[in-house]
Amino acid sequence: MTILIAEDDPLTLDALATCIESDGFTALRAPDGREAINLWRTEKPDLLCLDIMMPGVDGYEVCRRVRASDREIPILFLSAKSQEIDVVVGLDLGADDFIRKPFTRSEVMARIRAALRRSAAKDASDHFRLDDLTVRPRALLAERDGTTIELTPREVSMLRLLYQHRGEPVSRDAFLDACWGLDYFPDSRTLDQHIFLLRKKVEANPAQPRIILTVRAIGYRFG
Amino acid sequence: MTILIAEDDPLTLDALATCIESDGFTALRAPDGREAINLWRTEKPDLLCLDIMMPGVDGYEVCRRVRASDREIPILFLSAKSQEIDVVVGLDLGADDFIRKPFTRSEVMARIRAALRRSAAKDASDHFRLDDLTVRPRALLAERDGTTIELTPREVSMLRLLYQHRGEPVSRDAFLDACWGLDYFPDSRTLDQHIFLLRKKVEANPAQPRIILTVRAIGYRFG
DNA sequence: CGATCTATGACACTCTTTTGACACTTCTGC
DNA sequence: GCAGAAGTGTCAAAAGAGTGTCATAGATCG
């Protein structure tokens, strides 16, 4: 389990990291918001602890950007005792919990564990549903009334992305970023082709998609 | 995030810009009101800091002109300690906050962050209503009693413009500037055609529009 | 290798946007 | 009031952008 901590005060950052590591987790240290986003992209941590007030990109902004492509990862906010946490804004951004400074070691660890437990409970189901299709990421399989469909890792990640953003469109860029990588820029119909093949696999009627809907000029959408 | 600063005193301008840049934002420097308006048009900053007393076009005037086509962008006013800020006038013009000189670095940044946060929170609502029509810009959809209507990006930006200026007419030029671009000059019935098609889509009864009302010799209006 | 997965270019197709023609309405000066 | 001007609504068709589909070639991994 890897936990990312973003905190501009080096002393607090180190204290938190030590605390987390001594409990058997891996700690990623980010001295500012920009670095937090970089580390999140490259290291894929399991949980984020964000200080709200940071120079440059602040905690809210980090949260916003992360949530743009990952709705599941637990995010905790830290705040100095003097500043009131804007819980409304935080919750709006999809925060999972708030920790006020000064905090005790046990309090922090308790909240981190709680958040991980909640997220594990979500993941533990180990499958998600898109319309009448059940996707089992671990097994690289999908099922529809008894019939099983084999999927490739990339196809699973495309379906997962659609599921995580159900109800809103996922841009073509978001697909490429999330399923191919940030440094990949195909110069042809790669994404369309994958959508095409995926539809043939998972749609009951590929000509009238119910799972992968096209949003012209944007990308694709489920639900 | 880009922040425009308009300030006629070069020392203060530079101090502010440095301060903002060292916090990770991009600063645009405008030595007077005219330049501020130009930069706002070309660079589309996320927030404006306007000195009130400036030679030529003053801060109030800049605010007035910007608000004529953008009601959302956060605008902060700066003022010298000797001059009393006319808060009433400022608020009337749609100012978001006032900062009195001399100001500390942390005060300025705190107020800027607060304003940005508020504006982000507004955007996060992610939908707006025009009469009985609910528009969801991100999804490129509108809804009226259960029926969903698909929209193009341009149609969404036209509806958004009408919403932002609800209660007052939006000139044809403002439409072209906001939805097409400042350098676009169609030589035909482009705008009318788009209005025509948009009415067919979003009006319950296109022959008697309730959302897109014509204001002859000016443009169109909602509410 | 050999099977599977992925990438690419060509082409067809659909939807959006622009344009010109014309009808209709409202305004203006007489 | 009336004629002409200016402004807007409507339609059809062309131009442009964005996607879907297919055939095929390359990459990857056991």
XYZ file of C-alpha atoms (C1' of nucleotides) in Angstrom:
506
model
C 0.000 0.000 0.000
C 1.396 3.364 -1.051
C 0.321 6.646 0.443
C 1.094 10.028 -1.050
C 1.536 12.979 1.298
C 1.516 16.527 -0.043
C 2.612 19.086 2.530
C 4.716 22.200 2.125
C 6.105 22.251 5.632
C 9.092 19.876 5.558
C 8.858 19.022 9.255
C 5.218 18.011 9.093
C 5.824 16.171 5.842
C 8.587 14.128 7.371
C 6.689 13.430 10.560
C 3.708 12.139 8.584
C 5.846 10.048 6.279
C 7.734 8.436 9.137
C 4.524 7.735 10.910
C 3.033 6.072 7.851
C 6.140 4.082 7.031
C 6.491 2.743 10.532
C 3.043 1.279 10.079
C 4.194 -0.691 7.093
C 2.990 1.543 4.270
C 5.118 3.115 1.586
C 5.138 6.918 1.814
C 5.577 9.251 -1.150
C 6.667 12.760 -0.173
C 5.432 15.734 -2.198
C 6.591 19.197 -1.059
C 3.992 20.937 -3.209
C 0.899 20.371 -5.327
C 2.689 20.097 -8.621
C 4.932 17.350 -7.347
C 1.929 15.624 -5.814
C 0.267 15.394 -9.209
C 3.436 14.116 -10.832
C 3.901 11.430 -8.192
C 0.273 10.437 -8.382
C 0.603 9.961 -12.138
C 3.818 7.989 -12.035
C 3.477 6.012 -8.813
C -0.260 5.354 -8.641
C -0.554 5.527 -4.835
C -3.533 3.992 -3.038
C -4.431 7.061 -0.999
C -3.733 10.806 -0.973
C -3.154 13.051 2.059
C -3.276 16.659 0.906
C -2.457 19.790 2.808
C -4.939 22.424 1.700
C -2.710 25.477 1.818
C 0.329 24.927 -0.360
C 2.239 27.345 -2.562
C 1.372 27.046 -6.226
C -1.115 24.264 -6.798
C -3.059 23.898 -3.551
C -4.733 20.819 -2.114
C -8.154 21.579 -3.569
C -6.630 21.902 -6.996
C -4.704 18.636 -6.684
C -7.923 16.947 -5.632
C -9.780 18.397 -8.565
C -7.213 17.241 -11.068
C -6.897 13.771 -9.631
C -10.663 13.333 -9.498
C -10.804 14.256 -13.157
C -9.429 10.847 -13.988
C -9.832 8.805 -10.798
C -13.059 8.873 -8.857
C -12.181 6.034 -6.556
C -8.905 6.828 -4.825
C -9.444 7.949 -1.200
C -8.396 11.568 -0.588
C -7.890 13.067 2.892
C -7.403 16.763 3.527
C -5.100 18.232 6.174
C -5.400 21.783 7.468
C -3.622 24.050 9.895
C -5.564 24.646 13.075
C -5.955 28.341 12.403
C -7.638 27.894 9.044
C -11.121 26.639 8.844
C -11.546 23.763 6.438
C -14.092 24.515 3.798
C -15.796 21.162 4.138
C -18.424 22.047 1.599
C -15.868 22.754 -1.091
C -13.901 19.676 -0.060
C -16.826 17.316 -0.225
C -17.841 18.858 -3.478
C -14.462 17.890 -4.842
C -14.857 14.333 -3.651
C -12.803 14.362 -0.455
C -13.196 11.351 1.841
C -12.167 12.832 5.182
C -10.654 15.888 6.847
C -7.916 15.990 9.476
C -7.258 19.159 11.472
C -3.795 20.040 12.727
C -2.404 19.434 15.211
C -3.107 15.743 14.860
C -1.842 12.778 16.784
C -0.173 9.868 15.127
C -2.931 7.509 16.096
C -5.615 9.801 14.760
C -3.972 10.112 11.374
C -3.364 6.398 11.056
C -6.885 5.591 12.171
C -8.370 7.831 9.512
C -6.052 6.514 6.828
C -6.935 2.938 7.708
C -10.607 3.764 7.759
C -10.432 5.348 4.337
C -8.478 2.428 2.922
C -10.977 0.027 4.441
C -13.880 1.830 2.823
C -12.170 1.860 -0.532
C -11.175 -1.797 -0.198
C -14.782 -2.613 0.527
C -15.698 -0.928 -2.725
C -12.990 -2.703 -4.666
C -13.584 -5.985 -2.879
C -16.661 -6.527 -4.922
C -14.071 -6.987 -7.649
C -16.492 -6.358 -10.436
C -18.604 -3.577 -11.785
C -21.642 -3.411 -13.985
C -22.199 -1.527 -17.200
C -25.839 -1.894 -18.129
C -26.413 -5.657 -18.318
C -22.707 -6.391 -18.589
C -20.670 -7.513 -15.590
C -16.954 -6.818 -15.829
C -14.424 -8.754 -13.727
C -11.154 -6.861 -14.084
C -8.989 -9.402 -12.246
C -10.116 -12.234 -14.473
C -10.079 -10.098 -17.645
C -13.600 -11.238 -18.256
C -17.047 -9.793 -18.807
C -20.364 -11.600 -18.603
C -23.809 -11.136 -20.013
C -26.545 -13.636 -19.091
C -24.197 -16.548 -18.713
C -22.028 -15.814 -21.743
C -18.451 -14.864 -20.883
C -16.396 -12.472 -22.974
C -12.606 -12.419 -22.790
C -11.016 -9.004 -22.539
C -7.503 -7.612 -22.870
C -6.005 -5.472 -20.076
C -6.476 -2.373 -22.161
C -10.094 -3.170 -22.850
C -10.673 -3.613 -19.133
C -9.089 -0.262 -18.376
C -11.234 1.403 -21.029
C -14.389 -0.083 -19.543
C -13.274 0.856 -16.046
C -12.691 4.436 -17.124
C -16.184 4.611 -18.581
C -17.567 3.161 -15.356
C -15.681 5.569 -13.114
C -17.066 8.485 -15.111
C -20.532 7.047 -15.638
C -23.034 9.687 -16.538
C -20.515 12.060 -18.043
C -18.442 11.936 -21.187
C -14.823 10.806 -21.186
C -12.759 12.788 -23.638
C -10.617 11.080 -26.216
C -7.577 12.603 -24.539
C -8.668 11.189 -21.206
C -8.855 7.748 -22.783
C -5.389 8.052 -24.211
C -4.005 9.418 -20.945
C -5.618 6.773 -18.784
C -5.369 3.697 -21.004
C -2.256 4.401 -23.040
C -0.159 6.819 -21.014
C 0.469 10.527 -20.852
C 3.309 10.425 -23.340
C 1.416 8.659 -26.080
C 0.044 10.515 -29.081
C -1.259 8.194 -31.767
C -1.474 9.838 -35.159
C -4.236 7.768 -36.561
C -7.443 5.990 -35.752
C -6.066 3.924 -32.893
C -8.663 4.912 -30.324
C -11.559 4.546 -32.756
C -10.319 1.133 -33.694
C -10.199 0.019 -30.067
C -13.664 1.388 -29.452
C -14.848 -0.392 -32.560
C -13.420 -3.745 -31.479
C -14.588 -3.291 -27.915
C -18.115 -2.576 -29.078
C -18.094 -5.728 -31.169
C -17.141 -7.639 -28.053
C -19.282 -6.128 -25.334
C -22.307 -4.601 -27.021
C -25.341 -6.838 -27.465
C -25.981 -4.885 -30.655
C -22.811 -3.017 -31.770
C -24.803 -0.997 -34.286
C -26.833 0.521 -31.429
C -24.432 0.801 -28.513
C -25.843 0.930 -24.993
C -22.546 0.877 -23.129
C -20.145 2.899 -25.230
C -22.046 5.914 -26.493
C -20.394 8.419 -28.798
C -20.329 12.065 -27.730
C -19.344 13.797 -30.890
C -16.491 16.315 -30.593
C -15.749 15.056 -27.071
C -15.318 11.327 -26.724
C -17.448 8.546 -25.298
C -19.852 8.067 -22.449
C -21.623 5.381 -20.442
C -24.878 5.953 -18.630
C -4.105 29.446 -13.643
C -3.466 32.909 -15.053
C -3.952 36.130 -13.133
C -4.077 39.559 -14.705
C -2.798 42.510 -12.686
C -3.580 46.074 -13.727
C -1.589 48.663 -11.782
C -0.039 51.921 -12.925
C 2.753 52.008 -10.366
C 5.509 49.854 -11.847
C 6.967 48.905 -8.456
C 3.689 47.655 -7.053
C 2.901 45.905 -10.315
C 6.151 44.047 -10.242
C 5.882 43.165 -6.580
C 2.426 41.709 -7.088
C 3.400 39.809 -10.205
C 6.455 38.289 -8.533
C 4.396 37.335 -5.542
C 1.790 35.631 -7.726
C 4.321 33.884 -9.907
C 6.258 32.518 -6.970
C 3.029 30.822 -5.947
C 2.884 28.965 -9.204
C 0.406 31.117 -11.100
C 1.029 32.885 -14.369
C 0.951 36.676 -14.012
C -0.063 39.079 -16.777
C 1.162 42.652 -16.249
C -0.988 45.551 -17.420
C 0.375 49.084 -16.784
C -3.012 50.670 -17.523
C -6.671 49.930 -18.105
C -6.493 49.774 -21.862
C -3.781 47.157 -21.778
C -5.715 45.259 -19.142
C -8.691 44.930 -21.471
C -6.498 43.874 -24.368
C -4.767 41.211 -22.281
C -8.062 40.003 -20.892
C -9.385 39.545 -24.444
C -6.352 37.779 -25.808
C -5.133 35.744 -22.847
C -8.366 34.829 -21.082
C -6.986 34.982 -17.528
C -8.779 33.225 -14.653
C -8.852 36.232 -12.325
C -8.387 40.008 -12.473
C -6.638 42.251 -9.911
C -7.452 45.862 -10.774
C -6.047 49.018 -9.283
C -8.881 51.498 -9.065
C -6.972 54.706 -9.799
C -5.241 54.412 -13.152
C -4.629 57.004 -15.847
C -7.017 56.695 -18.781
C -9.329 53.737 -18.303
C -9.629 53.167 -14.561
C -10.325 49.975 -12.655
C -14.061 50.506 -12.408
C -14.253 50.979 -16.154
C -12.204 47.864 -16.863
C -14.517 45.941 -14.562
C -17.582 47.302 -16.308
C -16.330 46.331 -19.743
C -15.204 42.880 -18.717
C -18.477 42.201 -16.943
C -20.281 43.130 -20.130
C -19.254 39.811 -21.587
C -18.118 37.751 -18.612
C -20.129 37.665 -15.443
C -18.232 34.836 -13.843
C -14.561 35.766 -13.751
C -13.447 36.792 -10.243
C -12.416 40.459 -10.034
C -10.485 41.922 -7.076
C -9.934 45.645 -6.559
C -6.791 47.216 -5.139
C -6.703 50.702 -3.649
C -4.181 53.059 -2.125
C -4.589 53.585 1.603
C -5.401 57.245 1.219
C -8.370 56.664 -1.029
C -11.515 55.207 0.317
C -12.800 52.339 -1.763
C -16.286 52.902 -3.004
C -17.456 49.454 -2.068
C -20.983 50.130 -3.179
C -19.942 51.042 -6.681
C -17.544 48.121 -6.741
C -20.072 45.558 -5.692
C -22.507 47.023 -8.132
C -20.027 46.340 -10.886
C -19.656 42.759 -9.796
C -16.422 42.940 -7.824
C -15.583 39.900 -5.714
C -13.254 41.414 -3.120
C -11.305 44.536 -2.174
C -7.715 44.773 -1.008
C -6.434 47.929 0.653
C -2.835 49.010 0.297
C -0.492 48.412 1.906
C -1.126 44.703 1.713
C 0.944 41.763 2.781
C 1.888 39.028 0.424
C -0.054 36.426 2.344
C -3.166 38.568 2.449
C -3.168 39.054 -1.298
C -2.594 35.395 -2.017
C -5.222 34.307 0.490
C -7.813 36.538 -1.107
C -6.869 35.408 -4.594
C -7.125 31.774 -3.577
C -10.422 32.351 -1.869
C -11.838 34.034 -4.959
C -10.596 31.266 -7.223
C -12.067 28.662 -4.912
C -15.440 30.341 -4.908
C -15.453 30.548 -8.669
C -14.436 26.910 -8.979
C -17.248 25.961 -6.636
C -19.689 27.790 -8.873
C -18.447 25.939 -11.915
C -18.670 22.667 -10.070
C -22.441 22.884 -10.011
C -22.074 21.681 -13.555
C -25.482 22.678 -14.797
C -27.716 25.691 -15.208
C -31.359 26.294 -15.947
C -33.007 28.304 -18.680
C -36.714 28.409 -18.005
C -37.770 24.751 -17.799
C -34.635 23.581 -19.588
C -31.679 22.147 -17.678
C -28.358 22.400 -19.473
C -25.426 20.154 -18.549
C -22.484 21.695 -20.375
C -19.960 18.988 -19.634
C -22.242 16.276 -20.913
C -23.296 18.339 -23.935
C -26.882 17.634 -22.979
C -30.041 19.508 -22.071
C -33.152 18.100 -20.444
C -36.801 19.046 -20.306
C -39.199 16.895 -18.292
C -37.272 13.711 -18.835
C -36.470 14.240 -22.492
C -32.786 14.699 -23.207
C -31.534 16.849 -26.040
C -28.052 16.427 -27.470
C -26.118 19.631 -28.054
C -22.952 20.587 -29.890
C -20.145 22.464 -28.112
C -21.103 25.650 -29.871
C -24.736 25.332 -28.918
C -23.719 24.863 -25.306
C -21.571 27.974 -25.379
C -24.419 29.970 -26.895
C -26.813 28.844 -24.166
C -24.195 29.517 -21.517
C -23.719 33.047 -22.807
C -27.456 33.680 -22.661
C -27.519 32.316 -19.121
C -24.587 34.422 -17.955
C -26.371 37.518 -19.242
C -29.844 36.466 -18.207
C -32.185 39.433 -18.021
C -30.253 41.523 -20.508
C -29.737 41.272 -24.237
C -26.589 39.753 -25.744
C -25.456 41.512 -28.879
C -24.789 39.620 -32.070
C -21.165 40.691 -31.855
C -20.949 39.351 -28.322
C -22.209 36.001 -29.607
C -19.617 35.908 -32.334
C -16.845 36.990 -29.968
C -17.745 34.502 -27.281
C -18.832 31.482 -29.324
C -16.759 31.814 -32.470
C -13.725 33.868 -31.558
C -12.572 37.446 -31.776
C -11.068 37.005 -35.204
C -14.132 35.554 -36.859
C -16.337 37.614 -39.140
C -18.912 35.525 -40.998
C -20.215 37.157 -44.134
C -23.555 35.477 -44.170
C -26.409 34.345 -41.990
C -24.310 32.097 -39.824
C -25.506 33.366 -36.465
C -29.166 33.469 -37.479
C -28.916 29.938 -38.769
C -27.451 28.718 -35.488
C -30.134 30.493 -33.507
C -32.737 28.968 -35.802
C -31.415 25.436 -35.338
C -30.908 25.923 -31.608
C -34.502 27.084 -31.193
C -35.732 24.024 -33.032
C -33.795 21.912 -30.562
C -34.390 23.577 -27.215
C -37.636 25.508 -27.513
C -40.802 23.652 -26.595
C -42.478 25.741 -29.273
C -39.878 27.229 -31.668
C -42.470 29.556 -33.176
C -42.918 31.252 -29.787
C -39.509 31.189 -28.151
C -39.288 31.384 -24.361
C -35.548 30.896 -24.042
C -34.018 32.649 -27.027
C -35.901 35.909 -27.482
C -35.068 38.258 -30.317
C -34.059 41.820 -29.469
C -34.244 43.583 -32.756
C -31.188 45.598 -33.815
C -29.288 44.220 -30.811
C -29.223 40.468 -30.583
C -30.918 37.931 -28.346
C -31.969 37.635 -24.754
C -33.045 35.136 -22.133
C -35.148 36.017 -19.098
C 7.090 -19.617 -34.650
C 2.084 -18.783 -34.069
C -1.440 -16.664 -31.611
C -2.932 -12.555 -29.879
C -3.021 -7.888 -29.390
C -2.114 -3.327 -31.282
C -1.323 0.414 -34.777
C -2.083 2.572 -39.152
C -4.018 4.362 -43.526
C -7.817 4.416 -46.813
C -12.334 5.121 -47.427
C -17.267 5.728 -46.343
C -20.498 7.869 -43.708
C -22.745 11.116 -40.536
C -23.353 15.253 -38.291
C -22.083 20.125 -37.873
C -21.198 24.474 -39.840
C -21.277 27.765 -43.407
C -23.246 29.973 -47.200
C -26.564 32.145 -50.575
C -31.248 32.883 -51.845
C -35.494 34.464 -50.657
C -39.541 35.689 -47.592
C -41.052 38.255 -43.978
C -41.151 41.854 -40.393
C -40.005 46.204 -38.346
C -38.108 50.723 -38.712
C -37.219 55.394 -41.040
C -37.926 59.502 -43.629
C -41.003 61.449 -46.486
C -49.704 55.799 -44.933
C -45.954 54.462 -48.141
C -41.675 53.042 -50.147
C -37.340 51.684 -49.284
C -33.931 50.195 -45.950
C -32.467 47.391 -42.435
C -32.916 43.390 -39.664
C -34.344 38.655 -39.023
C -36.367 33.825 -40.097
C -36.295 29.879 -43.058
C -34.765 26.649 -46.340
C -31.672 23.849 -49.256
C -27.299 22.697 -50.504
C -22.294 22.665 -50.178
C -18.233 22.448 -47.379
C -15.929 20.815 -43.374
C -14.984 17.962 -39.201
C -15.359 13.983 -36.666
C -16.228 8.825 -36.492
C -16.984 4.040 -38.000
C -15.286 0.311 -40.567
C -12.186 -2.563 -42.924
C -7.878 -4.615 -44.504
C -3.458 -5.120 -43.366
C 0.953 -4.706 -41.156
C 3.662 -4.482 -36.940
C 4.546 -5.690 -32.076
C 4.636 -8.764 -28.227
C 4.988 -12.867 -25.603
C 4.747 -17.401 -24.525
